[in-house]
Coordinates of C-alpha atoms in Angstrom, one line a residue:
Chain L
X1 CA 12.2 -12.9 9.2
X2 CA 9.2 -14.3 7.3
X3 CA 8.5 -11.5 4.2
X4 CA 5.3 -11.1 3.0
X5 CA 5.2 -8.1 0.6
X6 CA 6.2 -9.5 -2.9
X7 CA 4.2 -7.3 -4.5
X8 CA 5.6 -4.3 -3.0
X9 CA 9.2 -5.6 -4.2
X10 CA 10.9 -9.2 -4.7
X11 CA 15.1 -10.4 -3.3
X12 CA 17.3 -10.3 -6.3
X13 CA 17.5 -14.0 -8.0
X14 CA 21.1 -14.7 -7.6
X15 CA 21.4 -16.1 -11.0
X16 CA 20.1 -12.5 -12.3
X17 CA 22.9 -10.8 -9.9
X18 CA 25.5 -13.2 -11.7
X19 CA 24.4 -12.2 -15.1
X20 CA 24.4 -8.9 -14.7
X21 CA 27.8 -8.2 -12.9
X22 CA 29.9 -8.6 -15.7
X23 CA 27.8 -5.5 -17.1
X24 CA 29.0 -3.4 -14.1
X25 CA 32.2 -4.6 -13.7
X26 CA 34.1 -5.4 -17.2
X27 CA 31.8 -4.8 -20.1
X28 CA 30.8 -1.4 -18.6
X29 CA 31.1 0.3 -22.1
X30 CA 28.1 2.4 -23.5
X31 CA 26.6 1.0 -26.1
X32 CA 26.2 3.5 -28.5
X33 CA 30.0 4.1 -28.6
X34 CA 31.4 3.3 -32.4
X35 CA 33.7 0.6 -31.1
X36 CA 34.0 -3.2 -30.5
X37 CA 34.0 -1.8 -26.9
X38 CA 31.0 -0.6 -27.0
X39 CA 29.3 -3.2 -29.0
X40 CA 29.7 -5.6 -26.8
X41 CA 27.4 -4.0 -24.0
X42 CA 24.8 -3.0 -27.2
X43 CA 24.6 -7.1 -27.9
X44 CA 23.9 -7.3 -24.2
X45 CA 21.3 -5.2 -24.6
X46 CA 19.8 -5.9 -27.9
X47 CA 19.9 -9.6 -26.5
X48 CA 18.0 -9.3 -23.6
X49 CA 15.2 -7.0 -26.0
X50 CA 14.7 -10.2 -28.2
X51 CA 14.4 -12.6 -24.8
X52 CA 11.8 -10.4 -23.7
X53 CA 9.8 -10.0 -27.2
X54 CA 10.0 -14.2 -26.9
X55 CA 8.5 -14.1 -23.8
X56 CA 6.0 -11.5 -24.4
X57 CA 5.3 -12.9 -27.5
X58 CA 6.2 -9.8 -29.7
X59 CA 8.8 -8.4 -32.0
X60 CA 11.9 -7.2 -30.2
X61 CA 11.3 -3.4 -31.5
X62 CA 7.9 -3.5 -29.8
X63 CA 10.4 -4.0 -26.7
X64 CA 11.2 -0.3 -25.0
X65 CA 13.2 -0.1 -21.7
X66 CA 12.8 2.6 -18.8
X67 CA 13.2 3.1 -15.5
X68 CA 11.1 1.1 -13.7
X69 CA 7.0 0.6 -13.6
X70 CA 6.4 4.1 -13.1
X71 CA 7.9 5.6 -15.8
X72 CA 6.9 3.0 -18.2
X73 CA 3.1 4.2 -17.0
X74 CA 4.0 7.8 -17.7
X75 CA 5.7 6.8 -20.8
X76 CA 2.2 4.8 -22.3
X77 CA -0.4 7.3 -20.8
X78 CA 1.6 10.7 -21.0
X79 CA 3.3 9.1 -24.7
X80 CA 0.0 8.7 -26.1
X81 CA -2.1 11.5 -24.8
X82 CA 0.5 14.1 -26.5
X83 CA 0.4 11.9 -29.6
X84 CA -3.0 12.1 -30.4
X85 CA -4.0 15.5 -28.6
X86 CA -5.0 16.5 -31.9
X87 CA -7.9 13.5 -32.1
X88 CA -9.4 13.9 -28.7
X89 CA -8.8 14.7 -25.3
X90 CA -10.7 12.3 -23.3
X91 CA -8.8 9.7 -21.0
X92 CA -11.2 6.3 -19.7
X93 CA -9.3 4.5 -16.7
X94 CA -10.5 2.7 -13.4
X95 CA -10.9 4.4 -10.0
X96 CA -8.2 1.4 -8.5
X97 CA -5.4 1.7 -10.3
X98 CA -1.7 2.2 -9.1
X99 CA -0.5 5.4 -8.2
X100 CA 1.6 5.7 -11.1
X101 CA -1.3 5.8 -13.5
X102 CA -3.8 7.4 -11.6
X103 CA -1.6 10.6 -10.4
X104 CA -0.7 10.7 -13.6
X105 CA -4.2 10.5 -15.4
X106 CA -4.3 13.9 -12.9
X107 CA -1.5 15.3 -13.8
X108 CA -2.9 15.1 -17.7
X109 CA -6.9 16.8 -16.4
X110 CA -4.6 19.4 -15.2
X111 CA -3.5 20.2 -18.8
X112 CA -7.0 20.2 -20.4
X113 CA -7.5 16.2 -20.9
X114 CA -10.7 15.0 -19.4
X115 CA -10.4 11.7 -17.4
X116 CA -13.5 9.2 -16.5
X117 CA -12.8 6.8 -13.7
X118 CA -14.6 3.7 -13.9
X119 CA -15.8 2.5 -10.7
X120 CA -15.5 -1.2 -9.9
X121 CA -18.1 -3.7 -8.7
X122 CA -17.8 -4.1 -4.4
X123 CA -15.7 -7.4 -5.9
X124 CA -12.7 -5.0 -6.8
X125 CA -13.4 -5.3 -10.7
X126 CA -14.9 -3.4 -13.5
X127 CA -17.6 -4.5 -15.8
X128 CA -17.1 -4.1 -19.3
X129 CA -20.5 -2.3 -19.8
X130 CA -19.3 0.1 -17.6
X131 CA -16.3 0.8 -19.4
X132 CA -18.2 1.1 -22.7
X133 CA -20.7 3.4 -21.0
X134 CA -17.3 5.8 -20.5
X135 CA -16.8 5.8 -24.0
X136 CA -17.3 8.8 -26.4
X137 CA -16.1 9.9 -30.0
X138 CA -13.0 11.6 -28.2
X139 CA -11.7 9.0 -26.2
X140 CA -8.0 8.4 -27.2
X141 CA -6.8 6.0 -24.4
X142 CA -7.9 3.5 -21.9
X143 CA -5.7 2.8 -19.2
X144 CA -6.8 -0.5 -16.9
X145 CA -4.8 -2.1 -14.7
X146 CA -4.4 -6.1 -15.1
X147 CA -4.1 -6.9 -11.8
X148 CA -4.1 -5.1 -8.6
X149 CA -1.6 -4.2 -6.5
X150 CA -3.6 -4.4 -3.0
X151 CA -6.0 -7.1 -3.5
X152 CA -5.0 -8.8 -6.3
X153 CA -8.3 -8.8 -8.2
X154 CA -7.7 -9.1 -11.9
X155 CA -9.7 -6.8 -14.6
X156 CA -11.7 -8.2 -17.9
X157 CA -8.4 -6.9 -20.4
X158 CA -9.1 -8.8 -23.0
X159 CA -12.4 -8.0 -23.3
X160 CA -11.4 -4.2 -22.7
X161 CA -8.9 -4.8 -25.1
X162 CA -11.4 -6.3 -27.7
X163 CA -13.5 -3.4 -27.3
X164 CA -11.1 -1.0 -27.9
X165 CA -9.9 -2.4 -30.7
X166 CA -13.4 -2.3 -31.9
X167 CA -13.6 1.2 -31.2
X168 CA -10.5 1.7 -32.4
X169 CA -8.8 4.0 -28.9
X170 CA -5.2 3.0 -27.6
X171 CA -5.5 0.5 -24.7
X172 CA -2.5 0.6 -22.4
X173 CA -2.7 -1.9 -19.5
X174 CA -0.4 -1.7 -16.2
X175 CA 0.5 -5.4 -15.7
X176 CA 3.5 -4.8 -13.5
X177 CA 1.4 -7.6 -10.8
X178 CA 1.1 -10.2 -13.2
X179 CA 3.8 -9.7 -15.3
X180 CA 6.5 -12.8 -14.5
X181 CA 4.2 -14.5 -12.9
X182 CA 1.4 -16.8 -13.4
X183 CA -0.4 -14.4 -15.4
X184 CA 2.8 -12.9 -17.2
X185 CA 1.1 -11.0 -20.1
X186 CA 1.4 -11.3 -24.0
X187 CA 0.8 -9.3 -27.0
X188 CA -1.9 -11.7 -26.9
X189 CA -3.5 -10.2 -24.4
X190 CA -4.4 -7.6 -27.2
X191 CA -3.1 -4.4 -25.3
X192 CA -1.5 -1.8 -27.0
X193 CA 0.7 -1.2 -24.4
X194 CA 2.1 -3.3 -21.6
X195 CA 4.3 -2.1 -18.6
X196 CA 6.1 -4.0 -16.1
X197 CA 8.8 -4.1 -13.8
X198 CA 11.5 -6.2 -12.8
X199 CA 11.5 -6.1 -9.0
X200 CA 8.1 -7.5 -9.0
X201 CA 9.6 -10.5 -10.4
X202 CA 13.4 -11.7 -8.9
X203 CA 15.3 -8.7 -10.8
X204 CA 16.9 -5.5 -10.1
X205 CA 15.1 -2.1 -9.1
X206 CA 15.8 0.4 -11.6
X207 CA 14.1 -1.9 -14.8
X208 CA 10.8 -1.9 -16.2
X209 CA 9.8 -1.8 -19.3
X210 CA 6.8 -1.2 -22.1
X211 CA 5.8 -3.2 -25.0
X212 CA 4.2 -0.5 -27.7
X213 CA 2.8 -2.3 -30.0
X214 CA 3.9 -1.5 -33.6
X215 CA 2.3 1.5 -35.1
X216 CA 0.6 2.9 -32.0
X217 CA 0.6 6.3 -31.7
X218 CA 3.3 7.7 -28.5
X219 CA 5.4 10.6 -27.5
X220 CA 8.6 10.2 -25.9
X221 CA 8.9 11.4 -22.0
X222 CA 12.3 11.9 -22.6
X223 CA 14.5 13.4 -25.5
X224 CA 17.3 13.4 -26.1
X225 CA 20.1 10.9 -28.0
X226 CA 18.3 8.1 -30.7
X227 CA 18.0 5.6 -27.9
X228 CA 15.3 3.0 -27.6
X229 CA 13.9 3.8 -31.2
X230 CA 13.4 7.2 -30.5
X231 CA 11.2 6.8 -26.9
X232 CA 13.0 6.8 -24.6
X233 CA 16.2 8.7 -24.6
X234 CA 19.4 8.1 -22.2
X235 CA 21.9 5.8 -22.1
X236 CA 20.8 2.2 -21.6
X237 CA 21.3 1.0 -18.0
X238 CA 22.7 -2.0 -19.1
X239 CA 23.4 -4.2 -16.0
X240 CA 19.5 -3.9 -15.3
X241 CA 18.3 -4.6 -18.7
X242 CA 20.0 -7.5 -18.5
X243 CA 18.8 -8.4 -15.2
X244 CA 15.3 -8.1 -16.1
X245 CA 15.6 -10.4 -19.2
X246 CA 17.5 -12.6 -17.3
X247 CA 14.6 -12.3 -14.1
X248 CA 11.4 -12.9 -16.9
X249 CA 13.4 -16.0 -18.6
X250 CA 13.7 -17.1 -15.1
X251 CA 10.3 -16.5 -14.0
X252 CA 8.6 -18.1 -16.8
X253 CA 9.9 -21.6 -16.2
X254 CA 8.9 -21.6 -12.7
X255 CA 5.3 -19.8 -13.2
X256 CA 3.0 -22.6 -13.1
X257 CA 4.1 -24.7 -10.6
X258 CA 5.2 -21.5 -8.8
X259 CA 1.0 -20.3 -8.9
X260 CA -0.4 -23.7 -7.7
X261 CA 2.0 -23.4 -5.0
X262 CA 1.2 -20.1 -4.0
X263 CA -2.8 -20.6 -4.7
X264 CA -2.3 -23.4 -1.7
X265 CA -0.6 -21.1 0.3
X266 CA -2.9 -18.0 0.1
X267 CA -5.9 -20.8 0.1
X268 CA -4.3 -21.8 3.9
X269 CA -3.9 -18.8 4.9
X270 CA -6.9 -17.2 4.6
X271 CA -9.0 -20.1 5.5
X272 CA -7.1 -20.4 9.3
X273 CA -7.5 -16.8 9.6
X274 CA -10.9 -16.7 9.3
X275 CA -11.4 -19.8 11.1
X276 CA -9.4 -18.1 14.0
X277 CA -10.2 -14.6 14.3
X278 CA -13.8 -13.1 14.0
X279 CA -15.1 -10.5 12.1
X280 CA -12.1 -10.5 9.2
X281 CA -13.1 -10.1 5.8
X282 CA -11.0 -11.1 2.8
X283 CA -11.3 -7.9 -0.3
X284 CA -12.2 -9.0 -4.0
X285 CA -12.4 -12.8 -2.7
X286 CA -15.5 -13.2 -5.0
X287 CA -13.6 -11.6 -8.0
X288 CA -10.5 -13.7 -10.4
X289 CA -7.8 -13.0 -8.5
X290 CA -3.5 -13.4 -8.8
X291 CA -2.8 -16.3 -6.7
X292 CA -0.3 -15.1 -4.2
X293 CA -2.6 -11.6 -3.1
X294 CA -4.5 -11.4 0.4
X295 CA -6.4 -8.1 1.0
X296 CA -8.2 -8.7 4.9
X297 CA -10.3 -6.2 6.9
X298 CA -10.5 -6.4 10.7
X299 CA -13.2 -5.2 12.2
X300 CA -12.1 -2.4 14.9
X301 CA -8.5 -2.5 14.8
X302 CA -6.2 -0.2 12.4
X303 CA -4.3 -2.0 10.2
X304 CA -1.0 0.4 10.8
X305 CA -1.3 -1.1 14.2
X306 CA -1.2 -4.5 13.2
X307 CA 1.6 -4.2 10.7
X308 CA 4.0 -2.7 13.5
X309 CA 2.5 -5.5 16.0
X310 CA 3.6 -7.9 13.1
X311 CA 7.4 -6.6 12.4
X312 CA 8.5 -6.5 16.1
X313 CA 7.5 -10.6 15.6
X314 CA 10.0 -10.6 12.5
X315 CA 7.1 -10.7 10.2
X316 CA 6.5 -7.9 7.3
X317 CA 3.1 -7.3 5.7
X318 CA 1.8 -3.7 4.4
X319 CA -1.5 -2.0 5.0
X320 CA -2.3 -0.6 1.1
X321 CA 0.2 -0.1 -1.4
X322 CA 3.8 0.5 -0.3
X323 CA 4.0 3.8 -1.7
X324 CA 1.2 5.5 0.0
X325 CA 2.0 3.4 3.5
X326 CA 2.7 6.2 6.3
X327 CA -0.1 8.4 4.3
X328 CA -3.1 9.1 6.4
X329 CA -5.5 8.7 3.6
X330 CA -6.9 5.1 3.8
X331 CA -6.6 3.2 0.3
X332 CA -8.3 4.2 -2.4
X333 CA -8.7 1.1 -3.6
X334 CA -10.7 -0.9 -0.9
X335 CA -12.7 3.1 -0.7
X336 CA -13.6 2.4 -4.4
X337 CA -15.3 -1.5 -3.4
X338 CA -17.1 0.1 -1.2
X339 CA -15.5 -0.4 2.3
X340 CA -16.4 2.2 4.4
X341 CA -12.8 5.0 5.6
X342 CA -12.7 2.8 8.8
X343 CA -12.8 -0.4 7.0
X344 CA -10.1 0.2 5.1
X345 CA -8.3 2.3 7.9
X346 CA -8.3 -1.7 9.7
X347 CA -7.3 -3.4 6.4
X348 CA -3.6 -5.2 5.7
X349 CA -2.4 -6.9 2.5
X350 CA -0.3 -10.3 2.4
X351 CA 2.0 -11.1 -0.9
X352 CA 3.8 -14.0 -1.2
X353 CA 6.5 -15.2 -2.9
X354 CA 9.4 -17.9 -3.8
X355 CA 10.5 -18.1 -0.4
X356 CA 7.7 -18.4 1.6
X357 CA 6.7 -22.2 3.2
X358 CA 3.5 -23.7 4.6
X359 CA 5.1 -23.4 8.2
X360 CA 5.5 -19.8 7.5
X361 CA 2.2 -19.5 7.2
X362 CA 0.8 -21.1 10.0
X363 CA 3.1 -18.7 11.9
X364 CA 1.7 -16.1 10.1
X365 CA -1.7 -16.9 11.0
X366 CA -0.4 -17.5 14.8
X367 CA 0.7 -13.9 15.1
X368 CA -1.8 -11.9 13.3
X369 CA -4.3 -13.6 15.4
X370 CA -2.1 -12.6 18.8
X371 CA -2.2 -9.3 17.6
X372 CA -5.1 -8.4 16.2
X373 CA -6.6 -10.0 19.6
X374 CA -4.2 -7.6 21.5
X375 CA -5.6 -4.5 20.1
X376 CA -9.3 -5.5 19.7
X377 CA -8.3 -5.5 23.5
X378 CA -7.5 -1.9 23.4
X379 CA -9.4 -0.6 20.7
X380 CA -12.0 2.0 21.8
X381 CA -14.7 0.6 19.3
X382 CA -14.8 -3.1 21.4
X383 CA -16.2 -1.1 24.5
X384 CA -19.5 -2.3 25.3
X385 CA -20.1 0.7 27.8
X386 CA -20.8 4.1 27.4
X387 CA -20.9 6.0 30.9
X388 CA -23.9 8.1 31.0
X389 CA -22.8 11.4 32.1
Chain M
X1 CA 18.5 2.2 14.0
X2 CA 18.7 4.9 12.1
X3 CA 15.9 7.4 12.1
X4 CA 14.6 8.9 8.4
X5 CA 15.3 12.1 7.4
X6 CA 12.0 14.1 8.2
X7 CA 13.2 16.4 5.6
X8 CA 13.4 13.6 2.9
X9 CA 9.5 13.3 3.2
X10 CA 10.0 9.5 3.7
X11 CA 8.4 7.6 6.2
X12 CA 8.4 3.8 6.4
X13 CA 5.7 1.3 7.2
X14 CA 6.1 1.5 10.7
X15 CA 7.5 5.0 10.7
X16 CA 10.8 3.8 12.5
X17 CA 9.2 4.9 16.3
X18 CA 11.6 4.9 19.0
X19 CA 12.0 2.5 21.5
X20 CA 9.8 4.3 24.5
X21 CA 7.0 4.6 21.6
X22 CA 7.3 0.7 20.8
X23 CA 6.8 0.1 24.6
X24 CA 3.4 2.0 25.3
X25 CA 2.3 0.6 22.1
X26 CA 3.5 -2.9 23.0
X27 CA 2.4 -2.2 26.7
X28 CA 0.3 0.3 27.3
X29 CA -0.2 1.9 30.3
X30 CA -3.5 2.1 32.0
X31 CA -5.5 0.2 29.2
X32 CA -9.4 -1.0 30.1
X33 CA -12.1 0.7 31.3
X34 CA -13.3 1.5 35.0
X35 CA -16.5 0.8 36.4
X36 CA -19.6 2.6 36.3
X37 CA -19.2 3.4 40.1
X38 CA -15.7 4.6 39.7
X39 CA -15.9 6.6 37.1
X40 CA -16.2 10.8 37.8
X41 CA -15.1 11.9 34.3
X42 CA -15.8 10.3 30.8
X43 CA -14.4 11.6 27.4
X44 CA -14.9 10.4 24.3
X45 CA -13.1 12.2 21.3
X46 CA -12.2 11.2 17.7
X47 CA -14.5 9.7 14.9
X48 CA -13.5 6.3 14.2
X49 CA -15.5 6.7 10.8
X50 CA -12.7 9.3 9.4
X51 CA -9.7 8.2 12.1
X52 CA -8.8 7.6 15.0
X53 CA -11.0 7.3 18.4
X54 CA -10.4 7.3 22.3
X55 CA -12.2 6.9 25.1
X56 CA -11.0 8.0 28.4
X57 CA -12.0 7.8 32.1
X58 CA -11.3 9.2 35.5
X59 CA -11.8 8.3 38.8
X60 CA -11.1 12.0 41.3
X61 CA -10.4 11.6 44.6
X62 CA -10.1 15.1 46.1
X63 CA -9.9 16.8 43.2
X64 CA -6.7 14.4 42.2
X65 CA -7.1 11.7 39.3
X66 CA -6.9 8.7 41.4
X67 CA -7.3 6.4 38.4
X68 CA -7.4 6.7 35.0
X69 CA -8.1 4.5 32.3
X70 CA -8.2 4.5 28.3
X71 CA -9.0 2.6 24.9
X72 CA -7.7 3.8 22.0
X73 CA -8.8 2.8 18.1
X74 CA -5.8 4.2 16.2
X75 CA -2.4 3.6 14.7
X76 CA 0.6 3.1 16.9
X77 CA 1.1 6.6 17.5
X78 CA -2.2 7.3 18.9
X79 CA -2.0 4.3 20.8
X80 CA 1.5 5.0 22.1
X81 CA 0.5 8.7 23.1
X82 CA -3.3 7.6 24.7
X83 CA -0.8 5.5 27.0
X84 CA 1.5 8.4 27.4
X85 CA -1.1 10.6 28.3
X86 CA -3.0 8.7 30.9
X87 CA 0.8 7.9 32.4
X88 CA 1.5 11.8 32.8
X89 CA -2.3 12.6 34.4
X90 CA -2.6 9.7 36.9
X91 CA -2.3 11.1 40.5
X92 CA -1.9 14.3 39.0
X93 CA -4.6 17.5 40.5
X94 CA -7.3 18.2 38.4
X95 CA -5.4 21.6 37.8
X96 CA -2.2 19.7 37.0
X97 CA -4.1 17.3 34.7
X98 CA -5.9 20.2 32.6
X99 CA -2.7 21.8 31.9
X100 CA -0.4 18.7 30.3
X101 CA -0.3 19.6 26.1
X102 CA 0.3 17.5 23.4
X103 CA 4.0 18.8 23.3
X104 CA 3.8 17.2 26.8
X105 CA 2.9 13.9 25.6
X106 CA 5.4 14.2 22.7
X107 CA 8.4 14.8 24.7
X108 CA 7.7 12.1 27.5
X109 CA 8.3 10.1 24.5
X110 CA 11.6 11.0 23.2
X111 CA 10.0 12.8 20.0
X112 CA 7.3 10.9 18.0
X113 CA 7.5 11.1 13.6
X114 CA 6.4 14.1 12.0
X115 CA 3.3 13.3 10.8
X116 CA 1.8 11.7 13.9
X117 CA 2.4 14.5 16.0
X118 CA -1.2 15.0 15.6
X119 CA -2.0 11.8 17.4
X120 CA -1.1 13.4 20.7
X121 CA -3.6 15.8 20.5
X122 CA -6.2 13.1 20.8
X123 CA -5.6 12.0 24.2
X124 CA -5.3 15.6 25.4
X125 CA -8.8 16.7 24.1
X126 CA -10.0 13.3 25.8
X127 CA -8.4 14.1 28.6
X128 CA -10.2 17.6 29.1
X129 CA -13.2 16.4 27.9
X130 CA -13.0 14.1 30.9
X131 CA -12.5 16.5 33.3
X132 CA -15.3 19.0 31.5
X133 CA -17.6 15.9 32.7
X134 CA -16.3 15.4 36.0
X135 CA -17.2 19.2 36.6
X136 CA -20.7 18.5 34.8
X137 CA -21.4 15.5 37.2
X138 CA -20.0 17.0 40.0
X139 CA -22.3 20.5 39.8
X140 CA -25.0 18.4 39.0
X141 CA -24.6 16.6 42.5
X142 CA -24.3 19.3 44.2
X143 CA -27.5 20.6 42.8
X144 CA -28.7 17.5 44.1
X145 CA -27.5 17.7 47.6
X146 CA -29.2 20.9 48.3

């Protein structure tokens, strides 16, 4: 099988797996009991807090654990809205962002909030001004993305995060795409709020996280016990945390050569593919993008078609996200730069990864061209006739 | 393999079709178009700017579809059913051709998911759009002949 869809999820690292056994196996105690039992899972866990504050760059209470990406998105954009419903109401985000934030920034105009969605440029990405322009005296949060998901195109965060500092509103960025890789975020970065998510990056499902920066204003999701300074109650799922400290240590010594590597890869890729099949077009190719992303558009073909044609060859790409893959609705994303609903109804995304090689690739390239040459041979749109009746 | 629980609301990337589905898509039946002189009946249904599209055509040889042909802009379920479709009408009678359904289409298959039951409609409607035509043309030349 040749798997191309690391940015839907990633193989477990087998050195994570080895850390984290011991967590599920002997030391299974919870680590809030009042005993040496106990304590020894809480050092686990207050452990892997302070790797992950070294690698993001922050203090280890500025460190919260959840779920996974999702809820670490609820927790920042949900956490701060209740916080500081008293200041303001108003909600500035980007029409392309993941599912997790946008449904959510719904969910919120649903209770009262009002939400603008700032459109990006047909290059996938949002221009500052544009952002501003969104801006009033109620604004409490701006949610952005850092990179995204589909094609890969990376947003102007520091900047956004200059100007909200400037204008002194909450900015939460979604960096679960970039974070463990070549882009992994800081508290440099000068977001209030970071999430990520440990599958993206060699760990377990079931771990993300959320770095709040110290002093900013955020709600729990969850009450309950004292756990996770008050943000996040439930006992700590140990075994993961440790997995996902274990997966961003990992990650971080491998993410520069890792990127160049993958640059050449993607850079191969979509060179031979447009060298060997016609009318393909590559989304946000003009924009910064994450080195390992490929969004591609072919003309007259749908790309649901083309990702079955692909996995009976033992190869496994997507067509948008992986969440809203089997959904009728074409992405919102490529919908948002612009591509018109059949566009992106013939659009596919490529993600690679650790274990992909150049011959891979040229595979790749072999198939998708057999197949999207297969169905241009079917497709209804190719005809050159129409009967006259 | 295992088919999802419909109930669950999940459906995977390639919706986990069955194996007769992964053979019209793979190899569909009746693909191409047929010439201008052989063709009695055209439909054209769909609108590839929203979804999917197909266009269909018939040749009728006393009042039986002799040939039929299709192409098909769509996922693999509307490709799978298109192929279906055209496999169930050819050498059928024009009366035994109007009256195949979607449920029809879905069945020769062995069940199709949930969600892209809708897909077999889209052959159907090209299918009697087709024959709508051939009746069109086939008035009109006999207006001519007198």
């Amino acid at each position: 099988m040749i798997y191309l869809d690391y940015n839907a999820t990633t193989p477990l690292d087998s050195r994570v797996f080895e850390a984290m056994a011991p967590y599920m196996k002997e030391r299974w105690g919870n680590p809030s009991s009042p005993y040496s039992f106990g304590n020894e899972a809480r050092i686990a866990v207050e452990k892997a807090r302070r790797s992950v504050a070294r690698q993001l760059g922050c203090k280890p209470p500025e460190v919260i654990f959840t779920s996974c990406g999702t809820e670490a998105d609820n927790l920042a954009v949900r956490g701060v809205a209740n916080a500081l419903r008293h200041r303001g109401n108003h909600i500035v985000t980007t029409a392309v962002e993941h599912h997790a934030v946008l449904n959510t920034c719904r969910a919120l105009e649903n209770q009262g909030y009002r939400v603008s969605y700032v459109p990006v440029e047909s290059d996938g990405a949002v221009r500052i001004g544009n952002v501003e322009k969104n801006l009033s005296p109620d604004t409490i949060l701006i949610t952005i993305m850092h990179a995204n998901n589909e094609t890969g195109v990376i947003q102007p965060v520091e900047e956004i995060a200059a100007l909200a500092r400037k204008r002194k509103i909450v900015f939460h960025t979604d960096a679960v795409q970039t974070a463990g890789k070549s882009l992994s975020p800081s508290c440099e970065l000068g977001a209030d709020l970071i999430s990520f998510s440990a599958h993206k990056f060699y760990g377990p499902k079931g771990a993300g996280g959320l770095f709040v920066r110290q002093g900013t204003p955020l709600d729990p999701l969850l009450t309950g016990g004292p756990h996770e300074r008050n943000l996040r109650a439930g006992t700590e799922n140990v075994a993961a945390i440790v997995g996902l400290s274990e997966a961003l240590a990992l990650a971080s010594e491998s993410a520069g050569s890792e990127s160049g590597r993958l640059q050449k890869l993607r850079d191969r890729f979509e060179t031979r593919i447009k060298s060997a099949v016609p009318r393909v077009k590559i989304n946000g190719a003009s924009a910064p993008r994450v080195p390992n992303t490929s969004s591609l558009t072919f003309d007259s073909v749908d790309g649901e078609s083309i990702v079955l044609g692909l996995d009976l060859r033992g190869i496994y790409v997507s067509t948008g996200s992986a969440c809203s893959t089997g959904d009728p609705a074409p992405s919102h994303v490529l919908l948002a730069m612009g591509l018109s609903p059949k566009e992106a109804q013939g659009s596919i995304r490529i993600s690679l990864g650790k274990h992909v090689r150049e011959e891979d690739i040229d595979t790749v390239v072999q198939a998708l061209t057999d197949t999207v040459t297969r169905l241009r041979g079917i497709s209804s749109i190719e005809t050159t006739r129409v009967p006259s009746s | 393999m295992d088919t999802p629980n419909e109930q669950s609301g999940y459906a995977g990337p390639v919706l986990f079709y069955n194996e007769e589905v992964i053979d019209h898509f793979t190899n569909p039946r009746n693909v191409g178009e047929l010439p201008e002189e052989e063709t009695d009946g055209f439909g054209l249904v769909g609108d590839p700017s929203c979804g999917d599209q197909m266009k269909l055509w018939i040749s009728v040889k006393s009042e039986r579809i002799e040939k039929i042909a299709f192409k098909s802009f769509g996922c693999p379920g509307a490709i799978a059913t298109s192929s279906m479709l055209t496999a169930l009408a050819k050498g059928k009678s024009i009366e035994e051709a109007r009256r195949i359904s979607d449920d029809d289409v879905v069945e020769a298959l062995g069940g199709i998911p949930e969600r892209k039951k809708h897909c077999s409609l889209l052959g159907v409607l090209a299918l009697q759009a087709a024959i709508k035509d051939w009746e069109k043309r086939r008035a009109a030349g006999k207006e001519e002949g007198k």
